[in-house]
Tab-separated table of C-alpha atoms in Angstrom:
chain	number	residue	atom	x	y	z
A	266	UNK	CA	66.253	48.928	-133.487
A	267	UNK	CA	64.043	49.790	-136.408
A	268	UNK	CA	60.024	49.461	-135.936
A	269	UNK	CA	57.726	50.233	-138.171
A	270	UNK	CA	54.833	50.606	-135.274
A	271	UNK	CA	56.807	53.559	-133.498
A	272	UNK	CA	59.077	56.393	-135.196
A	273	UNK	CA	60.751	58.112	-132.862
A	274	UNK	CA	62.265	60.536	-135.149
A	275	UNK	CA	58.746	61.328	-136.187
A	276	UNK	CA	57.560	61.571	-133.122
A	277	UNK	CA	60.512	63.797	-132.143
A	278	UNK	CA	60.174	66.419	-135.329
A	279	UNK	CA	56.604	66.587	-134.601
A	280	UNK	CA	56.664	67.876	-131.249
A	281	UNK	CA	59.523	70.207	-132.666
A	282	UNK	CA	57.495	71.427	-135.437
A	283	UNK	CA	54.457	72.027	-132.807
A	284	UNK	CA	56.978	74.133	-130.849
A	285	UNK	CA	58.043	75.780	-133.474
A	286	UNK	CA	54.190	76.578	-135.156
A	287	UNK	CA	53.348	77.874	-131.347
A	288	UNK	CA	55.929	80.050	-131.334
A	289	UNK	CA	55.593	81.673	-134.341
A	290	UNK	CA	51.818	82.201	-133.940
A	291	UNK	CA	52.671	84.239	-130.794
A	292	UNK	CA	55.161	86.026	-132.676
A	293	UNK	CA	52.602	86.774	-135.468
A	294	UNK	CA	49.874	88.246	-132.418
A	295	UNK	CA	52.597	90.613	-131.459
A	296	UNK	CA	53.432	92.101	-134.849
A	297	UNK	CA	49.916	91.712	-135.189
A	298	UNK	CA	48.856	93.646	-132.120
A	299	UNK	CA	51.974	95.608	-131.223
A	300	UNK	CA	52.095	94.043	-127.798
A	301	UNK	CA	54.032	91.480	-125.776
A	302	UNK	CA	51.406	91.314	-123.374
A	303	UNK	CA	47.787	91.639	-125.020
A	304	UNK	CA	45.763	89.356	-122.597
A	305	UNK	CA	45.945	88.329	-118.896
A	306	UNK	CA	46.804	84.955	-120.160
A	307	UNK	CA	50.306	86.598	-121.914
A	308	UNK	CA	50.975	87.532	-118.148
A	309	UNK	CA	48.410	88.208	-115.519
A	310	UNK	CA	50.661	90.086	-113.251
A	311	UNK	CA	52.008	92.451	-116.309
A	312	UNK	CA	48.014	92.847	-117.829
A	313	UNK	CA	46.926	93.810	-113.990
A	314	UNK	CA	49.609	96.513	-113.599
A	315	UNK	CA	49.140	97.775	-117.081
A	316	UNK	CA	44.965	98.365	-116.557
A	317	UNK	CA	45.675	100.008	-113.446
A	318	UNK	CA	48.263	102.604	-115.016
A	319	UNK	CA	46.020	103.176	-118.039
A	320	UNK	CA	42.938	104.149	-115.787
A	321	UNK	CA	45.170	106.609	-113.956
A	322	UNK	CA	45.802	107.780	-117.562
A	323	UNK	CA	42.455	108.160	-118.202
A	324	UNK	CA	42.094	110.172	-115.074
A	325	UNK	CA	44.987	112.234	-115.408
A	326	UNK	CA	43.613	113.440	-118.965
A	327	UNK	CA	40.181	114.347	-116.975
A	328	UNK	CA	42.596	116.215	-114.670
A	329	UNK	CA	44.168	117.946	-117.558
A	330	UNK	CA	40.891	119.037	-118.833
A	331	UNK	CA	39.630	120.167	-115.762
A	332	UNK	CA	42.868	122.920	-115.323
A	333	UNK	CA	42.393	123.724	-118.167
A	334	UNK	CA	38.617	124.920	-117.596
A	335	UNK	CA	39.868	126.281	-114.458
A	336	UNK	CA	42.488	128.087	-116.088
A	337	UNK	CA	39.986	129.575	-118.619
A	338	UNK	CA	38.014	131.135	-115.862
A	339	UNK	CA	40.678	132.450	-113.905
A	340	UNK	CA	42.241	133.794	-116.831
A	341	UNK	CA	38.987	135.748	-117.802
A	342	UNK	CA	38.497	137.229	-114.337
A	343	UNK	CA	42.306	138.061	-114.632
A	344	UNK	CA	41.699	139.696	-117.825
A	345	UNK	CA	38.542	141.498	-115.942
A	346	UNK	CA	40.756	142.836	-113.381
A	347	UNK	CA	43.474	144.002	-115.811
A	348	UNK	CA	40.809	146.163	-117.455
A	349	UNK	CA	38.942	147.198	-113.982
A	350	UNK	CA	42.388	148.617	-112.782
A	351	UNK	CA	43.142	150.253	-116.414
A	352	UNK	CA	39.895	152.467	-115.915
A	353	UNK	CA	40.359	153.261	-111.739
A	354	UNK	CA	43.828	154.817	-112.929
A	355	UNK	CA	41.773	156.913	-114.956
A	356	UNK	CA	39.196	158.272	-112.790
A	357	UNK	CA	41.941	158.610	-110.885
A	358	UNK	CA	42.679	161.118	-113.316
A	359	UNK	CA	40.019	162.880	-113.353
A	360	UNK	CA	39.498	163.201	-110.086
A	361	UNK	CA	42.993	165.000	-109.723
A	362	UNK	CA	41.962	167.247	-112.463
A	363	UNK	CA	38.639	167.960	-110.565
A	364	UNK	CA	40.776	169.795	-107.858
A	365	UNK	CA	41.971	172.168	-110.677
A	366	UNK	CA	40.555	176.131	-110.435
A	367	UNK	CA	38.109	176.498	-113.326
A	368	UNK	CA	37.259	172.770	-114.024
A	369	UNK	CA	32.849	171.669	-114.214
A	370	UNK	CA	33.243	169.176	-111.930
A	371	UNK	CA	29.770	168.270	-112.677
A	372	UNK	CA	31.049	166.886	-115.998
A	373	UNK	CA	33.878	165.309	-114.459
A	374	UNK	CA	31.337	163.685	-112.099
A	375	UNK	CA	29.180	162.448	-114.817
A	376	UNK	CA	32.206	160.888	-116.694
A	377	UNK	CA	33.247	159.622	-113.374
A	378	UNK	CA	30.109	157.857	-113.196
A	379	UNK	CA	29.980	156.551	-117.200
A	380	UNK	CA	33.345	154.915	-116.056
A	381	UNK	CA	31.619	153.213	-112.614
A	382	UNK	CA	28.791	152.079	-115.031
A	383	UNK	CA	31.382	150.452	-117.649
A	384	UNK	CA	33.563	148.721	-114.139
A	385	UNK	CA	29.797	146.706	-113.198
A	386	UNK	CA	29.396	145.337	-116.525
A	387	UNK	CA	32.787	144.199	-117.205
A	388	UNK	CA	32.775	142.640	-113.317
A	389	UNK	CA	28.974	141.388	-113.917
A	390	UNK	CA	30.133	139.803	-117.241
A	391	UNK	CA	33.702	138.282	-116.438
A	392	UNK	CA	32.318	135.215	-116.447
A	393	UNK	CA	33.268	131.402	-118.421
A	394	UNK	CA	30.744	128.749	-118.465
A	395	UNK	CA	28.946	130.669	-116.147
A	396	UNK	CA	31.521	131.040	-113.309
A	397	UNK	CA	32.204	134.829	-112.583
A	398	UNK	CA	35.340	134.963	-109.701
A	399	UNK	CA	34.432	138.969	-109.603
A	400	UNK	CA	31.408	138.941	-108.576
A	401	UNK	CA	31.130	137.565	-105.384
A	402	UNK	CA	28.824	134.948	-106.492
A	403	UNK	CA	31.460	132.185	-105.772
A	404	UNK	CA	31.935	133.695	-102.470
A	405	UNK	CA	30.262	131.121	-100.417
A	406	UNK	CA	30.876	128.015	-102.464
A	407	UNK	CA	34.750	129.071	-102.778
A	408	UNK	CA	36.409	127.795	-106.463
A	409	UNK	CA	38.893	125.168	-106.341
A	410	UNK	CA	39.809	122.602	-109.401
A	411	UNK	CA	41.077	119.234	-109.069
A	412	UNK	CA	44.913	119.369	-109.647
A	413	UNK	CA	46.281	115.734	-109.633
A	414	UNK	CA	45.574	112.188	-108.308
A	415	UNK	CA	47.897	110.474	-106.146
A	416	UNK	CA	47.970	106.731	-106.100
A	417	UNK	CA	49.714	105.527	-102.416
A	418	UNK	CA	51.955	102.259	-102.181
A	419	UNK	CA	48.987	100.573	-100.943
A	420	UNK	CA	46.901	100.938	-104.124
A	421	UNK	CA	44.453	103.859	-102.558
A	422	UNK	CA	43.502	106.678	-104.118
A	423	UNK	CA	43.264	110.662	-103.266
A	424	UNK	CA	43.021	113.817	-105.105
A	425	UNK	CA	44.666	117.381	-104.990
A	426	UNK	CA	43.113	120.634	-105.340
A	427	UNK	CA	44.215	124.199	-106.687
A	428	UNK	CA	42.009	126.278	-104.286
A	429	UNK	CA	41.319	130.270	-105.290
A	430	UNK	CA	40.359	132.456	-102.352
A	431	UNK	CA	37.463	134.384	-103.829
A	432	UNK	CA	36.770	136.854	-101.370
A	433	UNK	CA	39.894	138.100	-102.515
A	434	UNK	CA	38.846	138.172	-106.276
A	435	UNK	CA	35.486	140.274	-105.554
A	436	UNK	CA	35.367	142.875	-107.027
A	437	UNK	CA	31.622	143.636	-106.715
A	438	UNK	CA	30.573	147.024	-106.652
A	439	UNK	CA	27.423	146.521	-104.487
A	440	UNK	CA	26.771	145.518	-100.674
A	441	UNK	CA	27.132	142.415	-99.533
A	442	UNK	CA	24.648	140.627	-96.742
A	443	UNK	CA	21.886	142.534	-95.277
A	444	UNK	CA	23.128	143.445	-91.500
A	445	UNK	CA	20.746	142.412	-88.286
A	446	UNK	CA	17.532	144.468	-88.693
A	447	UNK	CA	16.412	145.822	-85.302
A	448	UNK	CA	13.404	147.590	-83.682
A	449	UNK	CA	12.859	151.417	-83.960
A	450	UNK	CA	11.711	152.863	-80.585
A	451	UNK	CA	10.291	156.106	-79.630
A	452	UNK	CA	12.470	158.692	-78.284
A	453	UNK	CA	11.759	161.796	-77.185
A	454	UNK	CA	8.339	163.604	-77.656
A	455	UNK	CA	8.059	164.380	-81.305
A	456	UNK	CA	10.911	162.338	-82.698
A	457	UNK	CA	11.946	159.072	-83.217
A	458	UNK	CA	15.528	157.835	-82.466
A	459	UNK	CA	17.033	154.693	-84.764
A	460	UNK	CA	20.609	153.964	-82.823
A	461	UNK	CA	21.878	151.932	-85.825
A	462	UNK	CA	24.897	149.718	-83.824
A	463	UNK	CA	24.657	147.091	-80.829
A	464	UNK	CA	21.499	148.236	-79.824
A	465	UNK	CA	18.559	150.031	-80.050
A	466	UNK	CA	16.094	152.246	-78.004
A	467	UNK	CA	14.545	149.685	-76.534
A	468	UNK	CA	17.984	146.985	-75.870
A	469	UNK	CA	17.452	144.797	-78.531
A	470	UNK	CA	20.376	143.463	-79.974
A	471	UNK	CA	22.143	143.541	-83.201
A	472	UNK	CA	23.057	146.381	-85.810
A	473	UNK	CA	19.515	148.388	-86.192
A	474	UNK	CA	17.611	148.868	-89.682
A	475	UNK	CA	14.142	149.836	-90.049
A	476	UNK	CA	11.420	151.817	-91.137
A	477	UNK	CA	8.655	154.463	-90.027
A	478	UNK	CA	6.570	156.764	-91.260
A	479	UNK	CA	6.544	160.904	-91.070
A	480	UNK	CA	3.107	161.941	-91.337
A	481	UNK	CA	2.095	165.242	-92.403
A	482	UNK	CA	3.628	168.063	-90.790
A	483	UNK	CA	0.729	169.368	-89.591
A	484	UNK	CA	-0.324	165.938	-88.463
A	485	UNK	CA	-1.541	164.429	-84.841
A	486	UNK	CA	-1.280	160.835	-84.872
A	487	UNK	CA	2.324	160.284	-84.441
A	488	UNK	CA	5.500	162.404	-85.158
A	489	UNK	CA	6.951	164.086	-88.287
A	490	UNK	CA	10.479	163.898	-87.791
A	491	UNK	CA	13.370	161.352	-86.761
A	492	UNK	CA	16.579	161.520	-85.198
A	493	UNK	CA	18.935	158.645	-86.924
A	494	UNK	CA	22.081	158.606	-84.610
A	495	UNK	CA	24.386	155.844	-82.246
A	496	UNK	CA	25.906	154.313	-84.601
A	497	UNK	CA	28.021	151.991	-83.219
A	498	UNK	CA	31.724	150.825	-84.108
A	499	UNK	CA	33.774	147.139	-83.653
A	500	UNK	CA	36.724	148.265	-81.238
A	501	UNK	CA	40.138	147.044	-81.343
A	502	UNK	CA	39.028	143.920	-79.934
A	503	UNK	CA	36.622	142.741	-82.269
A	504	UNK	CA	33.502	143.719	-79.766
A	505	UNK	CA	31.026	146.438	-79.961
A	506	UNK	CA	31.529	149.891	-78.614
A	507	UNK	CA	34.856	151.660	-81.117
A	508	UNK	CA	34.570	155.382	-81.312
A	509	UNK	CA	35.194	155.244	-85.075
A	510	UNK	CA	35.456	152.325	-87.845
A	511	UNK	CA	38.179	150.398	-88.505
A	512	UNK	CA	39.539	149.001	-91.405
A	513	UNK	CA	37.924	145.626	-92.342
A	514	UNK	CA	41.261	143.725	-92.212
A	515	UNK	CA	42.508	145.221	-89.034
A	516	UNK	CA	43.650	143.306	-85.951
A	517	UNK	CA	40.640	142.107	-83.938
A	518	UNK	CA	38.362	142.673	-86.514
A	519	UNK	CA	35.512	140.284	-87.151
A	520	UNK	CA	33.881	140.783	-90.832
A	521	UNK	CA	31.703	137.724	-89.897
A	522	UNK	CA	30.511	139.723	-87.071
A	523	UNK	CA	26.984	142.179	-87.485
A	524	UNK	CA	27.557	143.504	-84.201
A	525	UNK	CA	28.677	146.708	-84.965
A	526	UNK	CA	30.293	148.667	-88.218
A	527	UNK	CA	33.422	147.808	-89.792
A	528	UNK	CA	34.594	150.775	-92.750
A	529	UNK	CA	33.507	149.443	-95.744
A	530	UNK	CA	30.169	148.265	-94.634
A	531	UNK	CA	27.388	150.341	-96.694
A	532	UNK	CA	24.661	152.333	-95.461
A	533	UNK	CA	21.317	152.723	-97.114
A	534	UNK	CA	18.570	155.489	-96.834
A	535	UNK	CA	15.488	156.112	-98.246
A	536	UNK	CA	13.213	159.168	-97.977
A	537	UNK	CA	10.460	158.626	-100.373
A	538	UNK	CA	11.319	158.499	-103.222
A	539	UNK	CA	14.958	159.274	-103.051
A	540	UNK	CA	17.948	156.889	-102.288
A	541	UNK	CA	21.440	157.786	-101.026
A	542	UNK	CA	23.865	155.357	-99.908
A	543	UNK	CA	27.201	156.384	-98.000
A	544	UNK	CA	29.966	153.249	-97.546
A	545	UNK	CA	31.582	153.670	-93.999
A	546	UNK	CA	35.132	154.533	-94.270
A	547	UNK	CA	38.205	153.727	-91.884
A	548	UNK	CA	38.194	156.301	-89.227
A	549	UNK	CA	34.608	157.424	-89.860
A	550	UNK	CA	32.707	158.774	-86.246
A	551	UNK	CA	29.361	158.803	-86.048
A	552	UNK	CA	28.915	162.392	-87.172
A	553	UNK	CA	30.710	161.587	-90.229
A	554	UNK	CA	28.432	159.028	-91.285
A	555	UNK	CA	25.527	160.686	-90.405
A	556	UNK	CA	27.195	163.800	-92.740
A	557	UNK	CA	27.792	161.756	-95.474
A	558	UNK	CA	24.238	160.471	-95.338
A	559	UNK	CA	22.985	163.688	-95.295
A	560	UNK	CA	25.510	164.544	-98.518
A	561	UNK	CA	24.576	161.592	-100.519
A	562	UNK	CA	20.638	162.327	-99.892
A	563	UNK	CA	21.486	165.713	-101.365
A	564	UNK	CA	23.167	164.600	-104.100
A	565	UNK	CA	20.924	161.975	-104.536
A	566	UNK	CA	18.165	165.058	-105.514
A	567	UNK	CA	16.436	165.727	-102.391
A	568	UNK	CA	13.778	167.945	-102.087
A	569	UNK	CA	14.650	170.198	-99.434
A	570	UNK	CA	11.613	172.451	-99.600
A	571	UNK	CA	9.816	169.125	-98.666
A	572	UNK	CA	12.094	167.153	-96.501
A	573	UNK	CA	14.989	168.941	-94.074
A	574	UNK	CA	18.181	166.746	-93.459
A	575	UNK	CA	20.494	168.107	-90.917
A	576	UNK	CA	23.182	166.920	-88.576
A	577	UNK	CA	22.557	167.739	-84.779
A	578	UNK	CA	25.549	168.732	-82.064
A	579	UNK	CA	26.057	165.263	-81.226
A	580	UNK	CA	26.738	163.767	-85.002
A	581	UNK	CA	22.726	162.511	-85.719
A	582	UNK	CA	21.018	163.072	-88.637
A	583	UNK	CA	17.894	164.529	-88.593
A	584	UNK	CA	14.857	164.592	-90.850
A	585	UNK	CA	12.287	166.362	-90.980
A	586	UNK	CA	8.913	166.094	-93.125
A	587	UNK	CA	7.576	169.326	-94.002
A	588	UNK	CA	4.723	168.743	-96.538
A	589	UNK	CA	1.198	167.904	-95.797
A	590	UNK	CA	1.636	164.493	-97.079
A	591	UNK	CA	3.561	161.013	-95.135
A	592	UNK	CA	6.610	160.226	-96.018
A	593	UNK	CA	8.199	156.883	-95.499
A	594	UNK	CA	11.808	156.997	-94.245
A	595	UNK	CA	13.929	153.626	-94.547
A	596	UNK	CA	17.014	152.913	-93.391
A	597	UNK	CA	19.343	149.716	-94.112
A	598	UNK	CA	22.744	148.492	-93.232
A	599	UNK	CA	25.071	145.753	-95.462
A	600	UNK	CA	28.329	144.345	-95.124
A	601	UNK	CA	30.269	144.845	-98.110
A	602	UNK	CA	30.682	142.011	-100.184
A	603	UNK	CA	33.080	143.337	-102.586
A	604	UNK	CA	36.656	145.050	-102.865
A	605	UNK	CA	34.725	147.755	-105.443
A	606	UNK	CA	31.636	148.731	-103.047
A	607	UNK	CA	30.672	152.057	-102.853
A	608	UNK	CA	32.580	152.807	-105.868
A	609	UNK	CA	29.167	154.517	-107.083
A	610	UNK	CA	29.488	157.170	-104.250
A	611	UNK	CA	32.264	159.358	-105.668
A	612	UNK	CA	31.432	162.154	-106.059
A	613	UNK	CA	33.480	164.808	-106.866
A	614	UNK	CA	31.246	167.570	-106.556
A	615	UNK	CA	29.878	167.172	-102.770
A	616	UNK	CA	33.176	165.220	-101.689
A	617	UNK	CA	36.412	165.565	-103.736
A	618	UNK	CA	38.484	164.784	-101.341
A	619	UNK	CA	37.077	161.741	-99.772
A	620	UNK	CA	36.542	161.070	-103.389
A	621	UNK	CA	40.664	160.502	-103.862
A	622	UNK	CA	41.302	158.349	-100.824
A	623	UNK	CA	38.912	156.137	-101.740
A	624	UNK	CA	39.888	156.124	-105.328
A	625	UNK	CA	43.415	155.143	-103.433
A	626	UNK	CA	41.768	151.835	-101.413
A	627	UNK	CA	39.729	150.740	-104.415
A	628	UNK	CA	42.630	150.756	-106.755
A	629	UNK	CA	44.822	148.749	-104.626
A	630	UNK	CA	41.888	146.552	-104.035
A	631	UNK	CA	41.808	145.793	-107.713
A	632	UNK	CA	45.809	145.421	-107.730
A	633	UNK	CA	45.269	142.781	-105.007
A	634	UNK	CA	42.452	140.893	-106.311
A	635	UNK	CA	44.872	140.528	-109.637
A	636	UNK	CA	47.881	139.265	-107.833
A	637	UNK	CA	45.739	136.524	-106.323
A	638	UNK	CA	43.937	135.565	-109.621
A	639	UNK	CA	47.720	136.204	-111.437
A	640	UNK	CA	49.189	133.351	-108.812
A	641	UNK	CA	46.447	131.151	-108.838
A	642	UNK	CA	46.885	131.041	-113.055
A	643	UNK	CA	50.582	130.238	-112.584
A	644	UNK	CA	49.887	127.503	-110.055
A	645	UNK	CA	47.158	125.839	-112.687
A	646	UNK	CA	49.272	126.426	-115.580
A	647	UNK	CA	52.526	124.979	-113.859
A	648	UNK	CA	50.324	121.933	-112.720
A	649	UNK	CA	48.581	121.178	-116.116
A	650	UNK	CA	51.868	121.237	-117.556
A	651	UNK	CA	52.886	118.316	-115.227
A	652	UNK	CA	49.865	116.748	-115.414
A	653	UNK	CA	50.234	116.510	-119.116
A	654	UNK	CA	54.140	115.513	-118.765
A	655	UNK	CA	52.726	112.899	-116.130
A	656	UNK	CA	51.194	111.244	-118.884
A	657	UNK	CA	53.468	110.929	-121.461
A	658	UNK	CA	55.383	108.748	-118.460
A	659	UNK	CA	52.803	106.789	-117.634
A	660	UNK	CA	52.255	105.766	-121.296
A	661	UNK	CA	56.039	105.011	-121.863
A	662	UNK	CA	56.001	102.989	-118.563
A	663	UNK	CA	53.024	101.158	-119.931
A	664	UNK	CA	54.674	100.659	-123.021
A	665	UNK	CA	57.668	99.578	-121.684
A	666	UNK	CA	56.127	96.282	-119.878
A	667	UNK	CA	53.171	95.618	-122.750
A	668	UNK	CA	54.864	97.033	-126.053
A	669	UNK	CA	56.732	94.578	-128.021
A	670	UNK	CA	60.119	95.116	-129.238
A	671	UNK	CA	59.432	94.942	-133.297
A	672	UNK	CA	62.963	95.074	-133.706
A	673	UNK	CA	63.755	92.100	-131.898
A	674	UNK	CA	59.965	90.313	-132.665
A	675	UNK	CA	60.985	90.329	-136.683
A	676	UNK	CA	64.443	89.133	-136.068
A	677	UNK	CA	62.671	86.343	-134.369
A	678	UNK	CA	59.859	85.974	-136.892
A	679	UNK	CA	62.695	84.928	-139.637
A	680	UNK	CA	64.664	82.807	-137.563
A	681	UNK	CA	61.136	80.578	-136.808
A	682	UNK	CA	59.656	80.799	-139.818
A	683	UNK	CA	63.711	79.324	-141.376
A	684	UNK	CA	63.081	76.832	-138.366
A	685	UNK	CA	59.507	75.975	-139.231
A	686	UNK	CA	60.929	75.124	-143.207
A	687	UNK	CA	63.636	72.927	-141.817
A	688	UNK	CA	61.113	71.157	-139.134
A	689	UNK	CA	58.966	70.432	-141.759
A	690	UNK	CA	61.884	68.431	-143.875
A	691	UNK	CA	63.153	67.090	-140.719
A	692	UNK	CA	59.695	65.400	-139.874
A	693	UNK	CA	59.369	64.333	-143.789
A	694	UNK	CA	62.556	62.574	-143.686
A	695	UNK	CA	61.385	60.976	-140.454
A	696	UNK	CA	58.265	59.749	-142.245
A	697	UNK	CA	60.421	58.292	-145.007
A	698	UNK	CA	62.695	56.269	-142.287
A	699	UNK	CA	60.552	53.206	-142.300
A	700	UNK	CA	60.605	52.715	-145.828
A	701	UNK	CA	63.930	51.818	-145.827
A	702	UNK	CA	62.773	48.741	-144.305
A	703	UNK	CA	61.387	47.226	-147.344
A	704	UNK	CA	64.730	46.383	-148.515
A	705	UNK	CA	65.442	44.001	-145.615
A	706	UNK	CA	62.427	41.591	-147.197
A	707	UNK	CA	63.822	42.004	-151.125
């Protein structure tokens, strides 16, 4: 039946041609675009997974960037090290030719010490955006950098760190923490005794530091000499009461302890105007610190016509004021902080051969401290590598479900816009249809 009220065929090109127009226009938004999936409304479960992978992309590339910094600052401590252990080798050197018969072991010494000088500025200035791992100045904080984030099955979210020990990578040439300062009692008539350990004259606890004052030798008020003895030692068990000082890293050895002496921990006098330090070495008795106290206040340039240092029968020094004028004795106690403290106390003159062990401990300190900064670069390096790798798959897994296939989106682009042409005749003929009507009334 022919009407010329309803066309079918019209109506039935039409909504071809509408199909048709629809699908090319989403074929023109992805050439357009690049993307199958541009909007939630192209496919809201595609768009939602496709946000959520490019924010992890976004985080991995801050993850990148942050090894990288960390990588930076390890690497210039590394480099720090490198050069730190380049210049112990050679005062190594010259301390093994100070042993030779006819060498000035003065100058040695004074080279010695332009080469200590040149190790604290190189570990005071290994430091990138402000973070020195040589120092000790990271110590307490610790230095870790964020290494990767890990998404779980259930959509939550926790990060990964690359951790450096730094109390490994200190290399700091001074004492560490002030030790437990104490009270000086009097002793016998005329002197004062500091036990500098557990405990002092008077049973109060902790290791002893303090002050007094020698008055004139020919004074009355109170005396003009000290006796500075007891020190005291961890044992094998970690507790006070060791004949001699172990190694920091021993067995049963508390470094968090300031109960008693530990070798390495550093000793600090003053007598007027002169300083001396001595660092405690493993195996040291009391009479040997009390010696090398006496040594470095020598060295140090102390007057001797004015002040007498001496070391008694049972291993305490003893000072003496003989001038008519006080004189203010201090004495101080520090943990050491670093791998390189008391590397300002060889001395080759006064103590060659304690001088070459500890040239020994300090260069395998610095050997040590490089092996942890070398494996904590390779472990950052390795991960920013992945990280980096990690993104590149997370980009072609977000291209693969957004991304559309140009090859196969042009193909498809010519076959609507032939079908477009030929909807376009096939609703124009459709529109001509009821004209053929006209002839039934000629």
């Amino acid at each position: 039946m022919s009407s010329i009220l309803t066309n079918t065929g019209a109506m039935v090109a039409l909504q071809s041609l509408k199909s048709i127009n629809k699908g090319l226009g989403e074929t023109q938004s992805m050439i357009s675009t690049g993307k199958k999936v541009a909007n939630a409304k192209d496919n809201a479960a595609i768009y939602a997974i496709s946000k959520v992978m490019e924010s992890d992309v976004s985080a991995f590339k801050a993850v990148s960037e942050t090894l990288s910094m960390a990588e930076s600052t390890v690497g210039t401590a590394a480099n720090g090290a490198k050069k730190i252990g380049e210049l112990l080798v050679e005062i190594k050197g010259k301390i093994t030719s100070a042993s030779g018969d006819g060498i000035d072991t003065q100058k040695v010494q004074d080279d010695i010490t332009a080469m200590v000088g040149q190790i604290t500025n190189i570990v005071d200035s290994a430091q990138f955006n402000g973070v020195n791992l040589l120092d000790g100045s990271k110590d307490t904080d610790g230095f870790s950098a964020l290494a990767s984030l890990n998404r779980s099955a259930d959509g939550s979210v926790n990060n990964d760190s690359i951790s450096l020990a730094t109390a490994d990578s200190n290399l700091s040439t001074s004492s560490g923490t002030a030790l437990t300062v104490g009270d000086a009692a009097a002793g016998v008539t005329g002197t004062e005794v500091f036990n500098v350990g557990n405990q002092d004259n008077s049973g109060a606890s902790g290791i002893v530091d303090g002050a007094v004052t020698l008055t004139a030798a020919d004074g009355t008020a109170t005396t003009d000499g000290i006796t500075i003895g007891g020190f005291d030692f961890q044992d094998a068990a970690g507790a006070t009461g060791g004949l001699s000082a172990r190694a920091a890293d021993a067995a049963g050895v508390d470094t968090a302890s300031v109960a008693a002496l530990v070798a390495g921990d550093v000793m600090t006098i003053d007598i007027g105007n002169t300083q001396a330090r001595y660092t405690i070495r493993e195996g040291d008795t009391n009479g040997d610190v009390s010696s090398g106290l006496r040594t470095a206040l020598l060295d140090a340039g102390l007057d001797t016509d004015k002040t007498s240092v001496g070391v008694d029968a049972n291993g305490f020094l003893q000072i003496s004021n003989l001038t008519t004028d006080d004189v203010e004795v201090n004495i101080s106690s520090a943990r050491a902080s670093g791998g390189l403290a008391g590397l300002d106390n060889l001395n080759v003159v006064s103590d060659l051969s304690g001088a070459q062990a500890d040239i020994e401990t300090f260069i395998q300190n610095v050997a040590d401290a490089e092996a942890t900064l070398g494996t904590t670069a390779k472990r950052l390096s390795i991960q920013n590598e992945f990280v980096s790798t990690q993104i590149d798959s997370f980009k072609q897994g977000i291209g693969a479900l957004v991304d559309a296939d140009m090859e196969e989106t042009s193909a498809r682009l010519q076959a609507l816009q032939t079908q477009q042409q030929l909807g376009v005749q096939a609703l124009s003929i459709a529109n001509q249809a009821p004209q053929s009507i006209l002839s039934l009334f000629r």
